[in-house]
Coordinates of C-alpha atoms and ligand atoms in Angstrom, one line a residue:
M7 CA 114.1 94.2 79.9
D8 CA 113.3 90.5 80.6
Y9 CA 111.6 90.2 84.0
S10 CA 113.9 87.2 84.6
R11 CA 116.8 89.7 85.0
L12 CA 115.0 91.5 87.7
A13 CA 114.1 88.2 89.4
R14 CA 117.8 87.3 89.4
L15 CA 118.5 90.7 91.0
Y16 CA 115.9 90.2 93.7
E17 CA 117.4 86.8 94.5
E18 CA 120.9 88.2 94.7
L19 CA 119.6 91.0 97.0
E20 CA 117.7 88.5 99.2
S21 CA 120.8 86.4 99.6
T22 CA 122.8 89.0 101.5
A23 CA 121.9 90.9 104.7
K24 CA 124.7 93.4 104.2
K25 CA 123.4 96.9 103.4
L26 CA 126.6 97.9 101.7
K27 CA 126.6 94.8 99.5
K28 CA 123.0 95.4 98.5
A29 CA 123.8 99.0 97.4
E30 CA 126.7 97.7 95.4
I31 CA 124.6 95.0 93.7
L32 CA 121.8 97.5 93.0
G33 CA 124.2 100.2 91.8
E34 CA 125.8 97.9 89.3
F35 CA 122.4 96.9 88.1
Y36 CA 121.2 100.4 87.6
G37 CA 124.4 101.2 85.7
S38 CA 123.5 98.4 83.2
V39 CA 120.0 99.4 82.5
E40 CA 119.0 101.1 79.3
K41 CA 117.9 104.8 79.9
K42 CA 114.4 104.2 78.7
D43 CA 113.8 101.4 81.2
L44 CA 115.4 103.1 84.2
Y45 CA 112.3 104.7 85.6
G46 CA 110.3 101.4 85.8
I47 CA 113.3 99.3 86.9
V48 CA 114.1 101.6 89.8
L49 CA 110.5 101.5 91.1
L50 CA 110.3 97.7 90.6
S51 CA 113.6 97.2 92.4
M52 CA 112.0 98.8 95.4
G53 CA 108.9 96.5 95.0
Q54 CA 106.8 99.4 93.8
V55 CA 104.9 100.2 90.6
F56 CA 103.9 103.7 91.6
P57 CA 106.3 106.3 93.1
S58 CA 104.3 106.5 96.3
E59 CA 104.9 103.4 98.3
Q60 CA 101.5 103.6 99.9
E61 CA 99.6 103.4 96.7
N62 CA 97.4 100.5 97.2
L63 CA 97.0 97.8 94.5
G64 CA 93.8 96.6 96.3
I65 CA 94.8 93.0 96.4
A66 CA 94.4 91.2 99.7
S67 CA 96.1 88.0 100.5
E68 CA 92.8 86.1 100.4
M69 CA 92.4 87.1 96.8
M70 CA 96.0 86.2 96.0
R71 CA 95.3 82.7 97.4
K72 CA 92.4 82.3 95.0
I73 CA 94.5 83.5 92.1
L74 CA 97.2 81.0 92.9
Q75 CA 94.7 78.2 93.0
K76 CA 93.3 79.3 89.6
V77 CA 96.7 79.6 87.9
T78 CA 98.3 76.4 89.3
G79 CA 95.2 74.2 89.7
A80 CA 96.2 73.6 93.3
G81 CA 93.6 73.1 96.0
E82 CA 93.1 75.4 99.0
K83 CA 94.8 72.8 101.2
D84 CA 98.0 72.9 99.1
V85 CA 98.1 76.7 99.4
T86 CA 97.5 76.7 103.1
S87 CA 100.1 74.0 103.9
V88 CA 103.0 75.8 102.1
F89 CA 101.8 79.1 103.5
N90 CA 101.7 77.9 107.1
A91 CA 105.2 76.6 106.7
T92 CA 106.6 79.8 105.2
G93 CA 104.2 82.6 105.9
D94 CA 105.0 83.8 102.4
L95 CA 102.6 83.6 99.4
G96 CA 105.5 84.4 97.1
I97 CA 107.1 81.1 98.1
V98 CA 103.7 79.4 97.8
A99 CA 103.4 80.6 94.2
E100 CA 106.9 79.5 93.4
A101 CA 106.4 76.0 94.9
L102 CA 103.1 75.5 93.2
L103 CA 104.4 76.6 89.8
K104 CA 107.3 74.2 90.1
K105 CA 104.9 71.4 90.7
R106 CA 102.8 72.3 87.7
K107 CA 104.0 70.0 84.9
Q108 CA 102.9 71.8 81.9
H109 CA 104.9 74.8 83.0
T110 CA 107.9 73.6 81.0
L111 CA 105.8 74.1 77.9
I112 CA 105.6 77.8 78.3
S113 CA 108.1 79.6 76.2
R114 CA 106.8 83.2 76.4
R115 CA 109.2 85.6 78.0
L116 CA 107.8 88.1 80.5
S117 CA 109.1 91.7 80.3
H118 CA 109.4 94.1 83.1
A119 CA 107.2 96.5 81.1
K120 CA 104.4 94.0 81.0
V121 CA 104.6 93.4 84.7
M122 CA 104.5 97.1 85.3
E123 CA 101.7 97.7 82.9
N124 CA 99.4 95.0 84.4
L125 CA 100.1 96.0 88.0
Q126 CA 99.7 99.7 87.3
S127 CA 96.3 99.1 85.8
L128 CA 94.9 97.4 89.0
P129 CA 93.8 100.5 91.0
Y130 CA 91.8 101.7 88.0
V131 CA 89.7 98.6 87.6
E132 CA 86.4 99.6 89.2
G133 CA 82.8 98.7 89.2
K134 CA 80.9 95.4 88.7
G135 CA 83.1 92.4 88.2
S136 CA 86.2 94.3 89.1
Q137 CA 87.5 91.7 91.4
E138 CA 87.4 89.1 88.7
K139 CA 89.1 91.5 86.3
K140 CA 91.9 92.2 88.8
M141 CA 92.4 88.5 89.4
G142 CA 92.6 88.0 85.6
I143 CA 95.2 90.7 85.3
I144 CA 97.5 89.0 87.9
A145 CA 96.7 85.5 86.6
E146 CA 97.9 86.6 83.2
L147 CA 101.3 87.5 84.6
L148 CA 101.6 84.4 86.7
S149 CA 100.7 82.1 83.8
S150 CA 103.7 83.2 81.8
A151 CA 106.0 83.5 84.8
S152 CA 108.7 81.1 85.8
P153 CA 108.5 79.9 89.4
V154 CA 111.0 82.3 90.7
E155 CA 109.5 85.2 88.7
A156 CA 106.1 84.3 90.3
R157 CA 107.7 84.6 93.7
Y158 CA 108.5 88.2 93.1
I159 CA 105.4 89.1 91.2
V160 CA 103.3 87.9 94.1
R161 CA 105.4 89.8 96.6
T162 CA 105.3 93.0 94.6
V163 CA 101.5 92.8 94.4
L164 CA 101.2 92.3 98.2
G165 CA 103.8 94.9 99.0
E166 CA 106.2 92.5 100.8
M167 CA 109.4 92.2 98.9
R168 CA 111.6 90.7 101.6
I169 CA 114.8 91.8 99.8
G170 CA 115.8 94.4 102.3
V171 CA 115.9 97.3 99.9
A172 CA 114.9 100.5 101.7
A173 CA 114.9 104.1 100.2
G174 CA 118.4 104.6 101.6
T175 CA 119.7 101.6 99.7
V176 CA 118.3 103.0 96.5
R177 CA 119.8 106.4 97.2
D178 CA 123.2 104.8 97.8
A179 CA 122.9 102.6 94.7
L180 CA 122.1 105.6 92.5
A181 CA 125.0 107.5 94.0
R182 CA 127.3 104.7 93.0
A183 CA 125.8 104.2 89.6
F184 CA 126.3 107.8 88.7
S185 CA 129.4 108.4 90.8
L186 CA 127.8 111.2 92.8
D187 CA 127.7 112.1 96.4
K188 CA 124.7 110.6 98.3
S189 CA 123.6 114.1 99.3
I190 CA 122.9 115.1 95.7
V191 CA 120.7 112.1 95.1
E192 CA 118.9 112.7 98.4
R193 CA 118.3 116.3 97.5
L194 CA 116.7 115.3 94.2
F195 CA 114.5 112.9 96.1
D196 CA 113.4 115.6 98.5
V197 CA 112.1 117.7 95.7
T198 CA 110.7 115.0 93.5
G199 CA 109.6 112.4 96.0
D200 CA 110.2 109.7 93.4
Y201 CA 113.4 107.7 93.0
G202 CA 112.3 106.7 89.5
R203 CA 112.3 110.4 88.5
V204 CA 115.6 110.9 90.3
A205 CA 117.2 108.1 88.3
T206 CA 115.8 109.6 85.0
L207 CA 117.1 113.0 85.9
L208 CA 120.5 111.6 86.8
A209 CA 120.6 109.7 83.5
Q210 CA 120.0 113.0 81.7
G211 CA 123.0 114.4 83.6
K212 CA 120.9 116.6 85.8
T213 CA 121.8 117.0 89.5
E214 CA 119.3 119.8 90.3
A215 CA 115.5 119.8 90.2
S216 CA 113.0 122.4 91.1
V217 CA 109.7 121.9 92.8
E218 CA 107.0 121.1 90.3
L219 CA 103.5 122.3 91.0
F220 CA 100.9 119.5 91.1
T221 CA 103.6 116.9 91.9
P222 CA 103.2 116.2 95.6
L223 CA 106.2 116.6 97.9
R224 CA 106.9 114.2 100.8
V225 CA 105.8 115.8 104.0
M226 CA 107.9 116.6 107.0
L227 CA 107.1 114.6 110.1
A228 CA 107.1 115.3 113.8
D229 CA 108.7 113.5 116.8
R230 CA 107.0 113.1 120.2
A231 CA 108.3 115.2 123.1
K232 CA 108.2 114.0 126.7
D233 CA 106.5 117.2 127.8
L234 CA 106.2 120.8 126.9
K235 CA 109.2 121.9 129.0
S236 CA 111.7 119.5 127.5
A237 CA 110.4 120.5 124.0
L238 CA 110.9 124.2 124.6
E239 CA 114.5 123.6 125.9
K240 CA 115.5 121.9 122.6
F241 CA 115.3 125.0 120.4
G242 CA 116.8 128.5 120.6
N243 CA 114.0 130.0 118.7
A244 CA 110.7 128.2 119.0
A245 CA 107.1 128.5 117.9
I246 CA 104.2 126.8 119.6
E247 CA 101.3 125.9 117.4
T248 CA 98.0 124.2 118.0
K249 CA 98.2 120.6 117.0
Y250 CA 94.9 120.0 115.3
D251 CA 93.5 116.5 115.1
G252 CA 92.7 116.2 111.5
F253 CA 94.0 115.3 108.1
R254 CA 97.3 116.8 106.7
V255 CA 96.9 118.4 103.3
Q256 CA 99.4 119.9 100.9
I257 CA 97.7 122.4 98.6
H258 CA 99.1 123.2 95.2
K259 CA 97.8 126.2 93.4
D260 CA 98.5 127.8 90.1
G261 CA 96.0 130.6 89.4
P262 CA 92.6 129.0 89.4
R263 CA 93.9 125.5 89.3
V264 CA 94.1 123.8 92.7
K265 CA 95.0 120.3 93.7
I266 CA 95.0 118.8 97.2
F267 CA 97.3 116.0 98.3
S268 CA 97.2 113.9 101.4
R269 CA 100.2 113.1 103.7
R270 CA 100.6 110.0 101.6
M271 CA 100.7 112.0 98.5
E272 CA 97.4 110.8 97.2
D273 CA 95.3 113.3 95.3
V274 CA 92.2 114.0 97.4
T275 CA 90.9 117.0 95.5
R276 CA 87.8 115.1 94.6
Q277 CA 86.8 114.5 98.2
F278 CA 87.4 118.2 99.1
P279 CA 85.8 120.5 96.5
D280 CA 85.1 122.9 99.4
I281 CA 88.8 123.2 100.2
E282 CA 89.6 123.6 96.5
K283 CA 87.2 126.5 96.4
S284 CA 88.5 128.2 99.5
S285 CA 92.1 127.8 98.3
R286 CA 91.2 129.7 95.2
E287 CA 89.6 132.4 97.3
S288 CA 91.9 132.6 100.3
L289 CA 95.4 131.9 98.9
R290 CA 96.6 135.2 97.6
A291 CA 99.8 133.9 95.9
Q292 CA 99.4 133.2 92.2
R293 CA 101.4 130.0 92.5
C294 CA 102.1 128.2 95.8
I295 CA 102.4 125.0 97.7
V296 CA 101.2 125.3 101.3
E297 CA 100.5 122.8 104.0
G298 CA 97.9 122.7 106.7
E299 CA 95.5 120.5 108.7
V300 CA 91.9 119.9 107.7
I301 CA 89.5 119.6 110.6
A302 CA 85.8 118.9 110.8
V303 CA 84.0 121.6 112.7
G304 CA 80.7 121.7 114.5
K305 CA 78.2 124.6 114.3
N306 CA 79.9 126.5 117.1
G307 CA 83.3 126.1 115.5
S308 CA 84.5 123.5 117.9
P309 CA 86.4 120.5 116.4
L310 CA 84.5 117.3 115.7
P311 CA 86.0 113.9 116.2
F312 CA 88.5 112.6 113.6
Q313 CA 86.1 109.7 112.8
L314 CA 83.7 112.1 111.1
L315 CA 86.4 113.6 109.0
S316 CA 87.6 110.2 107.9
R317 CA 84.1 109.5 106.5
R318 CA 84.7 112.4 104.2
I319 CA 88.1 111.1 103.1
Q320 CA 86.8 107.7 102.3
R321 CA 83.7 108.8 100.6
K322 CA 84.0 109.0 96.9
H323 CA 80.3 109.4 96.1
E324 CA 77.6 111.7 97.3
I325 CA 80.3 114.3 98.0
E326 CA 77.8 117.2 98.0
K327 CA 75.8 115.7 100.8
M328 CA 79.0 115.1 102.8
L329 CA 80.0 118.7 102.3
R330 CA 76.9 119.9 104.1
E331 CA 77.0 117.3 106.8
I332 CA 80.6 117.5 107.7
P333 CA 81.9 121.0 107.0
V334 CA 85.7 121.4 107.3
V335 CA 88.2 124.2 107.8
V336 CA 91.9 124.3 107.0
R337 CA 94.5 125.7 109.3
L338 CA 97.7 126.4 107.4
F339 CA 101.1 126.1 109.0
D340 CA 103.8 126.0 106.3
A341 CA 104.7 127.2 102.8
L342 CA 107.1 125.2 100.6
Y343 CA 106.9 127.2 97.4
V344 CA 105.6 130.7 96.7
N345 CA 105.6 132.4 93.3
G346 CA 108.6 130.6 91.8
E347 CA 110.6 130.4 95.0
T348 CA 111.3 127.0 96.5
L349 CA 111.4 127.4 100.3
M350 CA 112.4 123.9 101.5
S351 CA 115.9 124.8 102.7
T352 CA 114.7 128.1 104.1
P353 CA 114.2 128.3 107.9
L354 CA 110.7 128.1 109.2
R355 CA 111.0 131.7 110.4
E356 CA 111.1 132.8 106.7
R357 CA 108.6 130.3 105.5
W358 CA 106.1 131.4 108.1
A359 CA 106.8 135.1 107.1
K360 CA 106.0 134.2 103.5
L361 CA 102.9 132.2 104.4
K362 CA 101.3 134.9 106.4
P363 CA 100.6 137.5 103.7
C364 CA 99.5 134.6 101.4
V365 CA 96.4 133.8 103.4
K366 CA 93.3 135.8 103.4
T367 CA 91.5 134.6 106.5
S368 CA 88.0 133.2 105.9
S369 CA 85.7 131.0 107.8
H370 CA 87.1 128.0 105.9
M371 CA 90.8 128.8 105.8
S372 CA 93.2 130.6 108.1
L373 CA 96.6 130.3 109.6
A374 CA 97.3 127.9 112.5
E375 CA 97.3 129.5 115.9
H376 CA 101.0 130.3 116.4
V377 CA 103.0 132.0 119.1
E378 CA 106.8 132.4 119.2
T379 CA 108.1 132.1 122.7
R380 CA 110.5 130.2 124.9
D381 CA 108.8 131.3 128.0
F382 CA 107.3 128.3 129.7
D383 CA 104.4 130.0 131.3
E384 CA 103.3 131.7 128.1
A385 CA 103.7 128.4 126.2
N386 CA 101.9 126.5 128.9
A387 CA 99.0 128.9 128.8
F388 CA 98.8 128.4 125.0
Y389 CA 98.9 124.6 125.5
K390 CA 96.2 124.6 128.1
S391 CA 93.9 126.7 126.0
A392 CA 94.4 124.4 123.0
L393 CA 93.4 121.5 125.1
R394 CA 90.4 123.4 126.5
A395 CA 89.3 124.1 122.9
G396 CA 89.2 120.4 122.3
Q397 CA 92.4 120.1 120.3
E398 CA 95.0 117.4 120.6
G399 CA 97.9 119.4 122.0
V400 CA 100.6 121.5 120.5
M401 CA 103.5 121.4 118.1
V402 CA 106.7 123.0 119.2
K403 CA 108.8 123.9 116.1
N404 CA 112.3 125.0 115.6
M405 CA 112.0 128.3 113.8
E406 CA 115.5 128.1 112.4
A407 CA 115.1 124.7 110.8
P408 CA 114.5 123.9 107.1
Y409 CA 111.7 121.7 105.8
Q410 CA 113.0 118.2 105.7
P411 CA 110.6 116.1 103.4
G412 CA 109.7 112.7 104.6
K413 CA 111.8 112.9 107.7
R414 CA 111.5 112.9 111.5
V415 CA 114.5 114.9 112.4
G416 CA 113.3 116.4 115.6
Y417 CA 112.6 119.9 114.2
W418 CA 108.9 119.5 115.1
L419 CA 107.9 118.1 118.4
K420 CA 104.4 117.2 119.3
V421 CA 103.2 117.5 122.9
K422 CA 100.0 115.8 123.8
E423 CA 98.3 114.7 127.0
I424 CA 99.1 111.1 127.7
M425 CA 95.9 109.1 128.1
E426 CA 95.7 106.9 131.1
T427 CA 96.5 103.3 130.0
L428 CA 94.0 100.5 130.2
D429 CA 94.4 96.9 131.3
C430 CA 92.7 94.6 128.8
V431 CA 92.4 90.9 128.5
L432 CA 93.2 89.1 125.2
T433 CA 90.1 87.2 123.9
G434 CA 91.1 86.6 120.3
A435 CA 94.0 86.6 117.9
T436 CA 94.7 86.6 114.2
H437 CA 97.6 84.8 112.4
G438 CA 100.2 87.2 111.0
E439 CA 101.3 87.4 107.4
G440 CA 104.6 87.9 105.6
K441 CA 107.4 88.5 108.0
R442 CA 105.0 88.0 110.9
G443 CA 103.6 84.7 109.6
K444 CA 105.1 82.7 112.4
W445 CA 103.1 84.5 115.1
F446 CA 99.7 85.8 116.0
S447 CA 100.0 89.4 115.0
S448 CA 96.7 91.1 115.9
F449 CA 94.9 90.7 119.1
L450 CA 91.3 91.2 120.2
L451 CA 91.1 93.2 123.4
S452 CA 88.3 93.0 126.0
V453 CA 87.4 94.5 129.3
R454 CA 85.0 93.4 132.0
G455 CA 81.4 94.3 131.3
K456 CA 78.3 93.9 133.5
D457 CA 77.7 90.3 132.3
G458 CA 81.1 89.1 131.3
L459 CA 83.8 90.3 128.9
V460 CA 83.1 92.9 126.2
E461 CA 85.3 93.7 123.3
I462 CA 87.0 97.1 123.0
G463 CA 89.4 96.9 120.1
R464 CA 92.1 95.2 118.2
M465 CA 95.8 95.7 118.8
A466 CA 97.8 95.3 115.6
S467 CA 100.8 97.5 116.0
G468 CA 103.2 98.7 118.6
T469 CA 104.3 95.1 119.4
S470 CA 107.9 94.0 118.9
E471 CA 108.7 90.7 117.4
Q472 CA 109.8 89.5 120.8
E473 CA 106.5 90.4 122.3
L474 CA 104.6 88.8 119.4
E475 CA 106.6 85.6 120.0
E476 CA 105.8 85.7 123.7
L477 CA 102.1 86.4 123.2
T478 CA 101.9 83.6 120.6
R479 CA 103.6 81.2 122.9
R480 CA 101.3 82.0 125.8
I481 CA 98.0 82.0 124.0
E482 CA 95.7 79.0 124.7
I483 CA 93.4 78.5 121.7
V484 CA 89.8 77.8 122.6
E485 CA 88.4 77.8 119.1
D486 CA 90.3 77.7 115.8
M487 CA 88.6 79.4 112.9
G488 CA 91.6 79.3 110.4
R489 CA 93.3 82.7 110.5
E490 CA 91.4 83.8 113.5
V491 CA 91.2 82.1 116.9
T492 CA 89.4 82.6 120.1
V493 CA 91.7 82.5 123.1
K494 CA 91.3 81.7 126.8
P495 CA 91.0 85.0 128.5
K496 CA 93.9 84.9 130.8
I497 CA 96.6 87.2 129.4
I498 CA 96.3 90.8 130.7
V499 CA 98.0 93.5 128.7
E500 CA 98.4 97.1 129.6
V501 CA 97.7 99.2 126.5
A502 CA 98.1 102.8 125.6
Y503 CA 96.0 104.4 122.8
E504 CA 95.3 107.7 121.1
E505 CA 91.6 108.0 121.8
I506 CA 88.5 106.2 122.9
Q507 CA 85.7 106.4 120.2
R508 CA 82.1 105.2 120.1
S509 CA 82.0 102.1 117.8
P510 CA 79.3 99.7 116.7
T511 CA 82.1 97.2 115.8
Y512 CA 82.8 96.0 119.3
S513 CA 80.5 94.7 122.0
S514 CA 81.4 97.4 124.5
G515 CA 80.1 100.0 122.1
M516 CA 83.5 101.7 122.2
A517 CA 86.8 101.3 120.5
L518 CA 90.4 102.2 121.3
R519 CA 92.1 104.1 118.5
F520 CA 95.6 102.8 117.8
P521 CA 96.0 100.6 120.9
R522 CA 99.6 99.6 121.5
L523 CA 101.2 97.3 124.0
V524 CA 102.8 98.9 127.0
R525 CA 103.5 95.6 128.8
I526 CA 102.1 92.2 129.6
R527 CA 100.8 92.3 133.2
D528 CA 101.6 89.1 135.0
D529 CA 100.9 90.8 138.2
K530 CA 97.2 91.2 137.4
E531 CA 94.5 88.6 136.9
E532 CA 91.6 90.9 136.0
A533 CA 91.1 93.4 133.2
D534 CA 89.7 96.9 133.9
D535 CA 86.0 97.3 133.6
V536 CA 83.9 99.1 131.1
K537 CA 83.0 101.8 133.7
K538 CA 86.6 102.9 133.7
V539 CA 86.6 103.1 129.9
S540 CA 83.4 105.2 130.0
R541 CA 84.9 107.5 132.5
L542 CA 88.0 108.0 130.4
F543 CA 85.8 108.5 127.3
R544 CA 84.0 111.3 129.1
M545 CA 87.2 112.9 130.4
Q546 CA 88.7 113.3 127.0
K547 CA 85.8 115.5 125.8
Ligands
AMP14 P1 101.4 112.7 114.3 O1 100.5 112.3 113.1 O2 100.8 112.4 115.6 O3 102.8 112.2 114.1 O4 101.5 114.3 114.2 C1 101.9 115.0 113.1 C2 100.7 115.5 112.3 O5 100.1 116.5 113.1 C3 101.1 116.2 111.1 O6 101.3 115.3 110.0 C4 99.8 117.0 110.8 O7 98.9 116.2 110.1 C5 99.3 117.2 112.2 N1 99.3 118.6 112.6 C6 98.3 119.2 113.3 N2 98.5 120.5 113.6 C7 99.8 120.8 113.1 C8 100.6 121.9 113.1 N3 100.3 123.1 113.6 N4 101.8 121.8 112.5 C9 102.2 120.6 111.9 N5 101.5 119.5 111.9 C10 100.3 119.6 112.5

């Protein structure tokens, strides 16, 4: 298909804010696509080139700016001036290409398949000179693109389509295109985790799919409960499990063949050969898909901080060395498929009953600690002992609930100790990108040290657009370094966070993990001091 048809579709979708209208436009479009193109078109219509939206193309906006300069011959200033006005490199690309005179001479047509092929190759470009190669791959597309096509190619690469098409829109559109009930499309998606595949199946007249081993399933998510008591009251039949602070894995096994997927459906088998081996030894079922949490453990079996584990996840080399330095164990808590039987619509009670006999306990793999009770005292004792053992808290689960892939439906509730908040002062800020281009969107946090302010982290999420606008308005810039600015230390913010970690990055020597804004504190003129942070750091141990 000509990519120009897709560009027209994107424009049409962008021009309406109405969800229903979007589904209608998209449904009609899917209905007009040749069967062989459907897979790629569905992914591209969502702004994706891989089924998992998190798959990273590895192109930062800085690099995109360079590519645009190269392709259009524009200077850095031209790029920055359009970008500052719009906050959108897609529009920048379009504007610059319009300006470029020789553009009219290009007669080559760009196909959707070519766009797909080039973009899909990006994550596989590795090694020396890979940045240049990647730039070349994108530049090739932009050179033969019309201005409006360039707008959407750039946005696809950066993962910011701005056409308001969410998974729900695609589901509704496919239901329309194939005259089916939404629930049928949704169920296919639950099992395949890939709307491209769903569309292909529908086009073949199939409305059922079974779980496929080695194709990752979207994972079920948890909600946060106010406290243990309110969580227990929600369910008639509840289980309390330790909530381990680690890394979610979905293990697929067929005889000796094992693959490990992350919560984002990435294949992480290479980083965890030890889990691969223990899965082979400890999972008794011939064929299964089970889920659990990987945690790093110290010599005495106590959990090590998540930071250490994340070194294992990121490391793609010297894996053997990492295996010895950071040993891990897996605590299994769910079974989605066992020996030919798909268990996703089965209640947790039965899934747990199927999981138990599957697991031969070893020092590397065992079941999650799990008790079934609605008695507050018993649950509370379990909760306290999990905290004493250095774990994050507990999960309270509805034993009668099915497995709902990719959803937070309140069947699993996490209960964690709330950390005391900290009052920090803003000392720096970074301009936002994309939708947040109008504001500062990330803020450097500091607290009082012995000899002046010391940095303690960066707050980039948990702020609403209203709050971003307010912070941006209030900030007084001291030094402007382009995207980053230093600001007058006068705005005090109360922040919540997941954890305090040691960190060489910030001048306090510590860092807040996932800091989020609770409120702006107009009633205070001073931030907390580093002593308080150290006290909280020790307390969490
Ligand atoms: P959160 O990431 O805070 O939303 O909490 C959900 C995550 O907790 C899951 O994705 C798992 O990675 C993790 N987790 C740890 N222990 C368990 C457990 N027993 N059951 C389910 N999830 C768990």
